[in-house]
């Protein structure tokens, strides 16, 4: 009997040849269906790499005050330095910083702050959301009320108040961004986890007498991740934008280590007097970054949806 | 004999996917006359639902009708522009879906939806349309129709919703109704009610009906003719008694044989080994041969269609020609022996 | 009433009368209530005089049942009858609100949790949906091998061989063990689910509509598999299904439920040849059968009531052709009307 069955059961349907067998590989293949998204992903990765290796690729280190010469300040794009050693492709700001270098370092700061705050907020929000969904009842009710409370305040308001209390500094900015963002992840994960929790494979796990810890970590969480990845991607862009806003308002990162937002703020006063490049180029850089990340997030979200039908 | 209400000839509906061409419907032919009920039977992947959608022109990209003719009252529907099809849909040809929420709009009241459906095809006043709607609800056996008319779909149970969906299908006195597994998701006692309504209505109004299902028992009680589909093709068709009492195609034999009530209680069920083949890039020849006990080299070619009297047809190189009991006895003996 | 549903003569399988079997599962007064509590706003509304109230669904309402070792008991009913909920209480997934459930003499539940490791593993469930019942992110070998490994049933080094053995037993090719669920068909996924349950060496299987989502020709394969496993591994089944023809084929005894209550229990022959309860009679007459052509359906009237608002007295009385005044008021008790036959109907008095 077994042999007859074995002979005829040797083919799994839906099997696609080659590498596309793991869920991750299938996912990558579907993502690649949109050339725009792939381009945006490559752009984002390029920006990230630039930011990572900022020290090595920029002609000047804008944080090193010794390298700056205030006499070089306010030079328009394309001009060369006094000693002819370097060309200021994008001009200089009022302190003599090469805009190109400043933008790359600013990008590093923006991406760094955005990514770190997102990752930490994601971890915290995800844990809390999954626990709320898994245990339900009063635990869920309490956690969700806290989340609702948190989300009812505008992000910028909460961040401003926190920074006013805590003072300036990169670590404080990251902290504020985490506080502002975690609730959003918690709510998103809870929604997904509630759906997944009702699914029969979770019931099967409890039927097999697996511990709560194992069910949550090994079964529930990995299946809640996909929608989270989408949210997180777009949220990085939001975090960057929020940090830019905070820095623009003067409560964000310190002047000595500017992010893109701060660079924009610095040059703001000169916008109308013809020295546009001090604000403009950081603004363009910020725009490109956020758009690229959003495009990647869009495609991720679209890929997620048909997958639900599997 | 008058012309059939619907005649499908060599219908082909293909889906162009990333991995290849899926011939969901691959040369299907049948006909239905006025007042007749045709049971279109098959399992998942047989193409029965796609056939129904193709007739109504509801196949979306990447699928398209790749060939054949759909003659509705002598008129070919395939080359018809969408504008013309829309005039037919909901008036002359109606569809009942497995999920009644595919027919019912959750945010509109029932009376709004039904009067809308009437007035889309007929020039009548709102009052008259409401009256028509009310009569339709009574005809499907809904007590207190006024109360139901004023309600929203979510206030109904599944069986009630399906009954409303059937009422909507019959609203404009169609010539043909295509029902795609309408009772599969319903409980047995409710299914009985729905089958009763559908059958009565068809007989009274002379509407032709195609009942798509995987359940042979439902078809047995309801249909006049039956069409058995496998992997996009009709493998056997004919009058219901002829096909169910003396099936010729090995798949039909297997299907009927594996129904538990036909087997010795507690004994091993007659089973068709293996699985439905993937429709992706299907090999030529008989699609059933990998699971057929009678298959041989002849089955690598396109199986011939044997036509007998009364619309009886079999697409097979080695059709059975003995009564079902005899066939099952010999096959069952073979199955028991292999244990 | 019916002319018998079998084409070839009536023969029961390993026919042992239930009385000769050692009881392995005993349910007494088992109930499950789902209460939708009012939230803060609701409670205020109630104080202010609104008619809003807590909604209680009696999904399962006092079920008494004994299953003998090696038996197959079919549990039949339509939506809202509580059969799936009852199955989950037996399998250790949902704790009962009231009543006792004992397996092999030992209680299954204690303080809202399953009492005892061995009991938990001894009763396993096969689920309905072959798509949702497997973790999409785990490979087949992980799905099947997880529980035996975690519970130490199999020494670490032997897990791979053990998984292969279990896969063969359910008719799967062990070469597929590193594949993911989405790469299998519905029937194969169901086999994986069965393998997962078998891997912990259960003695009792609750099959919750385990074949409902499969194609007819695959159903026959899986039914045969169930019967082989029963014989080879000496399993006991609680087979939950709405499909009467399948239940008739595989079950020794049948339990009919309606809106949370048991209305009839009898051997398969008795139920199908001479159903006692009006609901059972209606159910059986409604079932389409392949031998009956062009039938005139005489459906039972009325909708299945909502479990939120069940009719008083006997739940079935609004739809029953024999209903009397007493049926409207008094709930009929499940009584033994003949040896091994139980029915909850006032007409038997």
Short mmCIF file of C-alpha atoms in Angstrom, two decimals, chain B:
data_model
loop_
_atom_site.label_atom_id
_atom_site.label_comp_id
_atom_site.label_asym_id
_atom_site.label_seq_id
_atom_site.Cartn_x
_atom_site.Cartn_y
_atom_site.Cartn_z
CA UNK B 1 -36.05 19.68 -31.49
CA UNK B 2 -35.66 23.35 -30.73
CA UNK B 3 -32.24 24.92 -30.60
CA UNK B 4 -30.54 24.71 -27.25
CA UNK B 5 -30.46 27.81 -25.07
CA UNK B 6 -26.72 27.52 -24.74
CA UNK B 7 -24.26 25.65 -26.87
CA UNK B 8 -20.58 25.70 -26.05
CA UNK B 9 -18.23 24.46 -28.77
CA UNK B 10 -14.58 23.74 -28.16
CA UNK B 11 -14.19 26.48 -25.60
CA UNK B 12 -10.60 27.25 -24.63
CA UNK B 13 -9.64 29.58 -21.82
CA UNK B 14 -5.97 30.04 -21.18
CA UNK B 15 -4.05 31.81 -18.44
CA UNK B 16 -0.68 33.23 -19.32
CA UNK B 17 1.34 33.11 -16.12
CA UNK B 18 4.95 33.80 -15.36
CA UNK B 19 5.71 30.09 -15.44
CA UNK B 20 3.87 29.15 -18.60
CA UNK B 21 0.43 28.70 -20.11
CA UNK B 22 -2.29 27.17 -17.99
CA UNK B 23 -5.01 25.71 -20.17
CA UNK B 24 -7.74 25.94 -17.59
CA UNK B 25 -10.40 25.09 -20.16
CA UNK B 26 -9.14 23.03 -23.06
CA UNK B 27 -11.74 22.24 -25.67
CA UNK B 28 -15.03 21.98 -23.79
CA UNK B 29 -18.30 21.35 -25.60
CA UNK B 30 -21.80 20.85 -24.26
CA UNK B 31 -25.31 22.22 -24.59
CA UNK B 32 -28.26 23.05 -22.39
CA UNK B 33 -31.87 23.36 -23.47
CA UNK B 34 -34.66 25.46 -22.02
CA UNK B 35 -35.88 24.19 -18.65
CA UNK B 36 -33.02 21.71 -18.43
CA UNK B 37 -30.49 21.43 -15.65
CA UNK B 38 -26.96 20.47 -16.58
CA UNK B 39 -24.61 19.36 -13.85
CA UNK B 40 -21.02 20.39 -14.49
CA UNK B 41 -18.99 18.17 -12.21
CA UNK B 42 -15.31 18.12 -11.41
CA UNK B 43 -12.77 18.52 -8.66
CA UNK B 44 -10.50 21.47 -8.05
CA UNK B 45 -8.46 22.32 -11.10
CA UNK B 46 -10.91 20.71 -13.48
CA UNK B 47 -11.87 24.03 -15.02
CA UNK B 48 -15.55 23.90 -14.23
CA UNK B 49 -15.73 27.30 -12.55
CA UNK B 50 -13.63 28.94 -15.24
CA UNK B 51 -16.02 27.53 -17.82
CA UNK B 52 -18.87 29.25 -16.02
CA UNK B 53 -16.98 32.52 -15.82
CA UNK B 54 -16.02 32.29 -19.48
CA UNK B 55 -19.63 32.01 -20.54
CA UNK B 56 -20.38 35.23 -18.71
CA UNK B 57 -17.23 36.92 -19.91
CA UNK B 58 -15.92 37.34 -16.39
CA UNK B 59 -12.42 36.04 -17.01
CA UNK B 60 -9.81 38.66 -16.14
CA UNK B 61 -6.24 38.99 -17.28
CA UNK B 62 -3.93 37.06 -17.35
CA UNK B 63 -6.74 34.77 -18.49
CA UNK B 64 -8.53 35.04 -21.77
CA UNK B 65 -10.79 33.02 -24.01
CA UNK B 66 -8.40 31.59 -26.54
CA UNK B 67 -10.78 29.78 -28.82
CA UNK B 68 -14.16 28.17 -29.37
CA UNK B 69 -17.69 29.48 -29.49
CA UNK B 70 -20.32 30.18 -26.89
CA UNK B 71 -23.66 30.22 -28.67
CA UNK B 72 -26.36 31.74 -26.53
CA UNK B 73 -29.65 31.44 -28.36
CA UNK B 74 -27.68 31.09 -31.54
CA UNK B 75 -25.54 34.15 -30.93
CA UNK B 76 -21.81 33.80 -30.32
CA UNK B 77 -20.78 35.53 -27.11
CA UNK B 78 -17.04 35.29 -27.55
CA UNK B 79 -16.53 38.17 -29.99
CA UNK B 80 -19.15 40.31 -28.28
CA UNK B 81 -17.97 43.67 -26.99
CA UNK B 82 -18.22 44.30 -23.25
CA UNK B 83 -21.07 46.74 -23.76
CA UNK B 84 -23.26 44.03 -25.26
CA UNK B 85 -22.23 41.48 -22.67
CA UNK B 86 -23.29 43.80 -19.89
CA UNK B 87 -26.76 43.96 -21.38
CA UNK B 88 -27.00 40.21 -21.19
CA UNK B 89 -25.52 39.79 -17.74
CA UNK B 90 -28.12 40.07 -15.07
CA UNK B 91 -30.98 39.98 -17.52
CA UNK B 92 -30.72 37.09 -19.95
CA UNK B 93 -27.86 35.26 -18.30
CA UNK B 94 -27.45 35.34 -14.53
CA UNK B 95 -24.95 33.83 -12.14
CA UNK B 96 -25.14 32.54 -8.60
CA UNK B 97 -21.82 32.35 -6.80
CA UNK B 98 -20.59 30.13 -4.03
CA UNK B 99 -20.22 33.10 -1.74
CA UNK B 100 -23.43 35.15 -1.77
CA UNK B 101 -21.41 38.16 -0.72
CA UNK B 102 -20.07 38.22 -4.25
CA UNK B 103 -23.55 39.19 -5.35
CA UNK B 104 -24.62 41.28 -2.40
CA UNK B 105 -23.20 44.68 -1.60
CA UNK B 106 -22.66 44.83 2.16
CA UNK B 107 -23.36 48.55 2.43
CA UNK B 108 -26.63 48.66 0.56
CA UNK B 109 -30.06 47.56 1.72
CA UNK B 110 -31.57 44.60 -0.04
CA UNK B 111 -34.36 46.62 -1.63
CA UNK B 112 -31.88 49.13 -3.02
CA UNK B 113 -29.78 46.39 -4.55
CA UNK B 114 -32.67 44.50 -6.03
CA UNK B 115 -34.45 47.51 -7.51
CA UNK B 116 -31.13 48.60 -8.94
CA UNK B 117 -30.74 45.22 -10.59
CA UNK B 118 -34.21 45.44 -12.09
CA UNK B 119 -33.95 49.00 -13.32
CA UNK B 120 -30.55 48.41 -14.90
CA UNK B 121 -32.21 46.25 -17.51
CA UNK B 122 -35.82 47.33 -17.63
CA UNK B 123 -37.51 50.67 -17.86
CA UNK B 124 -39.87 50.51 -14.91
CA UNK B 125 -40.74 52.79 -12.06
CA UNK B 126 -39.18 52.38 -8.63
CA UNK B 127 -42.44 51.20 -7.19
CA UNK B 128 -42.87 48.56 -9.83
CA UNK B 129 -39.27 47.44 -9.38
CA UNK B 130 -39.85 47.09 -5.66
CA UNK B 131 -42.89 44.97 -6.35
CA UNK B 132 -40.90 42.72 -8.65
CA UNK B 133 -38.26 42.37 -5.96
CA UNK B 134 -40.85 41.48 -3.38
CA UNK B 135 -42.38 38.81 -5.60
CA UNK B 136 -38.95 37.35 -6.26
CA UNK B 137 -38.27 37.00 -2.55
CA UNK B 138 -41.57 35.25 -2.01
CA UNK B 139 -40.81 32.88 -4.84
CA UNK B 140 -37.59 31.75 -3.19
CA UNK B 141 -39.50 30.94 -0.07
CA UNK B 142 -38.64 33.89 2.13
CA UNK B 143 -41.35 34.62 4.64
CA UNK B 144 -41.92 38.27 5.61
CA UNK B 145 -40.26 39.72 2.50
CA UNK B 146 -40.89 43.33 3.47
CA UNK B 147 -38.79 42.93 6.57
CA UNK B 148 -36.02 41.34 4.55
CA UNK B 149 -36.14 44.03 1.94
CA UNK B 150 -35.46 46.67 4.54
CA UNK B 151 -32.44 44.83 5.94
CA UNK B 152 -28.76 44.67 5.17
CA UNK B 153 -26.96 41.50 4.10
CA UNK B 154 -25.01 41.16 7.34
CA UNK B 155 -28.25 40.69 9.22
CA UNK B 156 -28.91 37.44 7.40
CA UNK B 157 -27.58 33.95 7.84
CA UNK B 158 -25.59 32.31 5.05
CA UNK B 159 -28.56 30.36 3.77
CA UNK B 160 -30.78 33.41 3.66
CA UNK B 161 -28.16 35.40 1.80
CA UNK B 162 -27.86 32.70 -0.78
CA UNK B 163 -31.60 32.67 -1.20
CA UNK B 164 -31.57 36.41 -1.80
CA UNK B 165 -28.76 35.94 -4.31
CA UNK B 166 -30.88 33.37 -6.13
CA UNK B 167 -33.85 35.73 -6.07
CA UNK B 168 -31.67 38.40 -7.65
CA UNK B 169 -30.59 35.94 -10.31
CA UNK B 170 -34.20 35.20 -11.23
CA UNK B 171 -35.33 38.84 -11.08
CA UNK B 172 -35.17 39.65 -14.75
CA UNK B 173 -36.42 36.28 -15.92
CA UNK B 174 -33.18 35.04 -17.41
CA UNK B 175 -32.98 32.36 -20.04
CA UNK B 176 -29.89 30.84 -18.50
CA UNK B 177 -28.54 30.66 -14.97
CA UNK B 178 -25.06 29.53 -14.07
CA UNK B 179 -24.76 28.41 -10.46
CA UNK B 180 -21.18 27.97 -9.21
CA UNK B 181 -21.19 25.72 -6.16
CA UNK B 182 -23.97 27.69 -4.47
CA UNK B 183 -24.63 25.17 -1.72
CA UNK B 184 -21.13 23.92 -0.97
CA UNK B 185 -20.69 26.18 2.02
CA UNK B 186 -24.16 25.63 3.43
CA UNK B 187 -25.46 23.19 5.99
CA UNK B 188 -27.29 20.09 4.86
CA UNK B 189 -30.75 21.19 5.92
CA UNK B 190 -30.32 24.59 4.35
CA UNK B 191 -28.82 23.03 1.24
CA UNK B 192 -31.96 20.96 0.90
CA UNK B 193 -34.05 24.11 0.94
CA UNK B 194 -31.93 25.85 -1.65
CA UNK B 195 -31.92 22.88 -3.97
CA UNK B 196 -35.67 22.68 -3.66
CA UNK B 197 -36.11 26.35 -4.52
CA UNK B 198 -33.73 26.23 -7.44
CA UNK B 199 -35.30 23.16 -8.91
CA UNK B 200 -38.86 24.47 -8.57
CA UNK B 201 -38.02 27.83 -10.07
CA UNK B 202 -36.31 26.29 -13.05
CA UNK B 203 -39.18 24.02 -13.81
CA UNK B 204 -41.71 26.83 -13.49
CA UNK B 205 -39.92 29.46 -15.54
CA UNK B 206 -38.32 27.26 -18.16
CA UNK B 207 -34.90 28.64 -17.38
CA UNK B 208 -31.89 26.60 -18.41
CA UNK B 209 -29.45 26.02 -15.59
CA UNK B 210 -25.86 24.94 -15.32
CA UNK B 211 -25.10 23.70 -11.81
CA UNK B 212 -21.37 23.60 -11.16
CA UNK B 213 -20.33 21.37 -8.26
CA UNK B 214 -17.94 18.70 -7.08
CA UNK B 215 -20.70 16.84 -5.28
CA UNK B 216 -22.05 13.97 -7.38
CA UNK B 217 -24.89 13.34 -4.97
CA UNK B 218 -26.24 16.86 -5.41
CA UNK B 219 -26.07 16.55 -9.17
CA UNK B 220 -27.78 13.18 -9.04
CA UNK B 221 -30.81 14.65 -7.33
CA UNK B 222 -31.02 17.76 -9.42
CA UNK B 223 -29.75 17.49 -12.96
CA UNK B 224 -31.05 16.07 -16.21
CA UNK B 225 -27.66 15.85 -17.85
CA UNK B 226 -24.17 15.68 -16.50
CA UNK B 227 -20.78 16.77 -17.77
CA UNK B 228 -17.72 15.42 -15.98
CA UNK B 229 -14.61 17.54 -16.29
CA UNK B 230 -11.00 16.68 -15.62
CA UNK B 231 -7.93 18.87 -16.19
CA UNK B 232 -9.83 21.32 -18.36
CA UNK B 233 -11.62 18.81 -20.56
CA UNK B 234 -14.97 17.11 -20.59
CA UNK B 235 -14.20 13.44 -20.18
CA UNK B 236 -17.76 12.21 -20.13
CA UNK B 237 -21.21 13.62 -20.62
CA UNK B 238 -24.73 12.43 -21.10
CA UNK B 239 -28.10 11.90 -19.45
CA UNK B 240 -27.73 11.62 -15.71
CA UNK B 241 -29.02 8.10 -15.29
CA UNK B 242 -26.92 6.73 -18.12
CA UNK B 243 -23.71 8.27 -16.83
CA UNK B 244 -24.20 7.49 -13.15
CA UNK B 245 -25.42 3.95 -13.64
CA UNK B 246 -23.00 2.99 -16.34
CA UNK B 247 -20.07 5.38 -16.39
CA UNK B 248 -17.65 4.74 -19.22
CA UNK B 249 -14.67 6.91 -18.37
CA UNK B 250 -12.31 5.47 -15.73
CA UNK B 251 -12.27 8.82 -13.91
CA UNK B 252 -16.04 8.85 -13.61
CA UNK B 253 -15.91 5.25 -12.43
CA UNK B 254 -13.33 6.21 -9.83
CA UNK B 255 -15.29 9.25 -8.71
CA UNK B 256 -18.53 7.37 -8.24
CA UNK B 257 -16.73 4.42 -6.76
CA UNK B 258 -14.99 6.44 -4.09
CA UNK B 259 -18.23 7.80 -2.67
CA UNK B 260 -18.49 6.12 0.73
CA UNK B 261 -22.08 5.02 0.37
CA UNK B 262 -21.14 2.84 -2.55
CA UNK B 263 -18.56 0.92 -0.62
CA UNK B 264 -18.86 -1.85 1.89
CA UNK B 265 -19.27 -0.23 5.25
CA UNK B 266 -16.00 -0.21 7.11
CA UNK B 267 -14.11 -1.62 4.17
CA UNK B 268 -11.44 0.10 2.21
CA UNK B 269 -12.78 2.80 -0.05
CA UNK B 270 -12.22 2.53 -3.74
CA UNK B 271 -9.67 5.21 -4.42
CA UNK B 272 -8.16 6.89 -7.42
CA UNK B 273 -4.41 6.84 -6.85
CA UNK B 274 -2.23 9.90 -7.26
CA UNK B 275 -3.21 13.52 -7.65
CA UNK B 276 -4.58 15.88 -10.26
CA UNK B 277 -1.74 16.89 -12.55
CA UNK B 278 -0.55 20.46 -12.59
CA UNK B 279 -2.23 22.31 -15.42
CA UNK B 280 0.95 24.15 -16.12
CA UNK B 281 2.34 23.05 -19.46
CA UNK B 282 0.26 19.91 -19.53
CA UNK B 283 1.61 17.09 -21.65
CA UNK B 284 -0.35 16.06 -24.76
CA UNK B 285 -2.46 12.95 -24.61
CA UNK B 286 -4.88 11.89 -21.92
CA UNK B 287 -4.40 13.89 -18.73
CA UNK B 288 -5.74 11.04 -16.60
CA UNK B 289 -3.32 8.38 -17.76
CA UNK B 290 -0.95 8.62 -14.78
CA UNK B 291 -3.80 7.60 -12.50
CA UNK B 292 -5.69 5.23 -14.75
CA UNK B 293 -5.53 1.46 -14.35
CA UNK B 294 -6.41 0.99 -18.03
CA UNK B 295 -3.79 3.31 -19.47
CA UNK B 296 -1.34 2.17 -22.08
CA UNK B 297 0.69 3.51 -24.99
CA UNK B 298 -2.45 4.51 -26.87
CA UNK B 299 -3.17 7.07 -24.18
CA UNK B 300 -0.13 9.14 -25.08
CA UNK B 301 -2.11 10.43 -28.03
CA UNK B 302 -5.19 12.58 -27.84
CA UNK B 303 -7.94 10.26 -26.68
CA UNK B 304 -10.78 9.89 -29.19
CA UNK B 305 -14.29 11.07 -28.43
CA UNK B 306 -16.82 8.26 -28.67
CA UNK B 307 -20.31 9.55 -29.26
CA UNK B 308 -23.30 7.41 -28.49
CA UNK B 309 -26.99 8.20 -28.67
CA UNK B 310 -28.82 10.85 -26.66
CA UNK B 311 -25.85 13.17 -26.32
CA UNK B 312 -23.73 10.55 -24.57
CA UNK B 313 -20.00 11.14 -25.10
CA UNK B 314 -16.79 9.74 -23.70
CA UNK B 315 -13.29 11.00 -24.30
CA UNK B 316 -11.25 7.89 -23.76
CA UNK B 317 -9.21 5.30 -25.59
CA UNK B 318 -10.42 2.49 -23.32
CA UNK B 319 -13.89 3.31 -22.08
CA UNK B 320 -15.75 0.87 -19.87
CA UNK B 321 -18.80 -0.74 -21.28
CA UNK B 322 -20.09 -2.78 -18.38
CA UNK B 323 -22.46 -1.87 -15.58
CA UNK B 324 -20.85 0.00 -12.71
CA UNK B 325 -21.13 -2.86 -10.22
CA UNK B 326 -19.13 -5.22 -12.40
CA UNK B 327 -16.44 -2.66 -13.02
CA UNK B 328 -16.12 -1.84 -9.32
CA UNK B 329 -15.96 -5.48 -8.32
CA UNK B 330 -13.04 -6.19 -10.60
CA UNK B 331 -11.23 -2.97 -9.82
CA UNK B 332 -11.84 -3.30 -6.10
CA UNK B 333 -10.41 -6.78 -6.24
CA UNK B 334 -7.27 -5.33 -7.77
CA UNK B 335 -7.05 -2.63 -5.13
CA UNK B 336 -7.47 -5.04 -2.22
CA UNK B 337 -4.83 -7.31 -3.67
CA UNK B 338 -2.19 -4.62 -3.75
CA UNK B 339 -2.39 -4.11 0.02
#
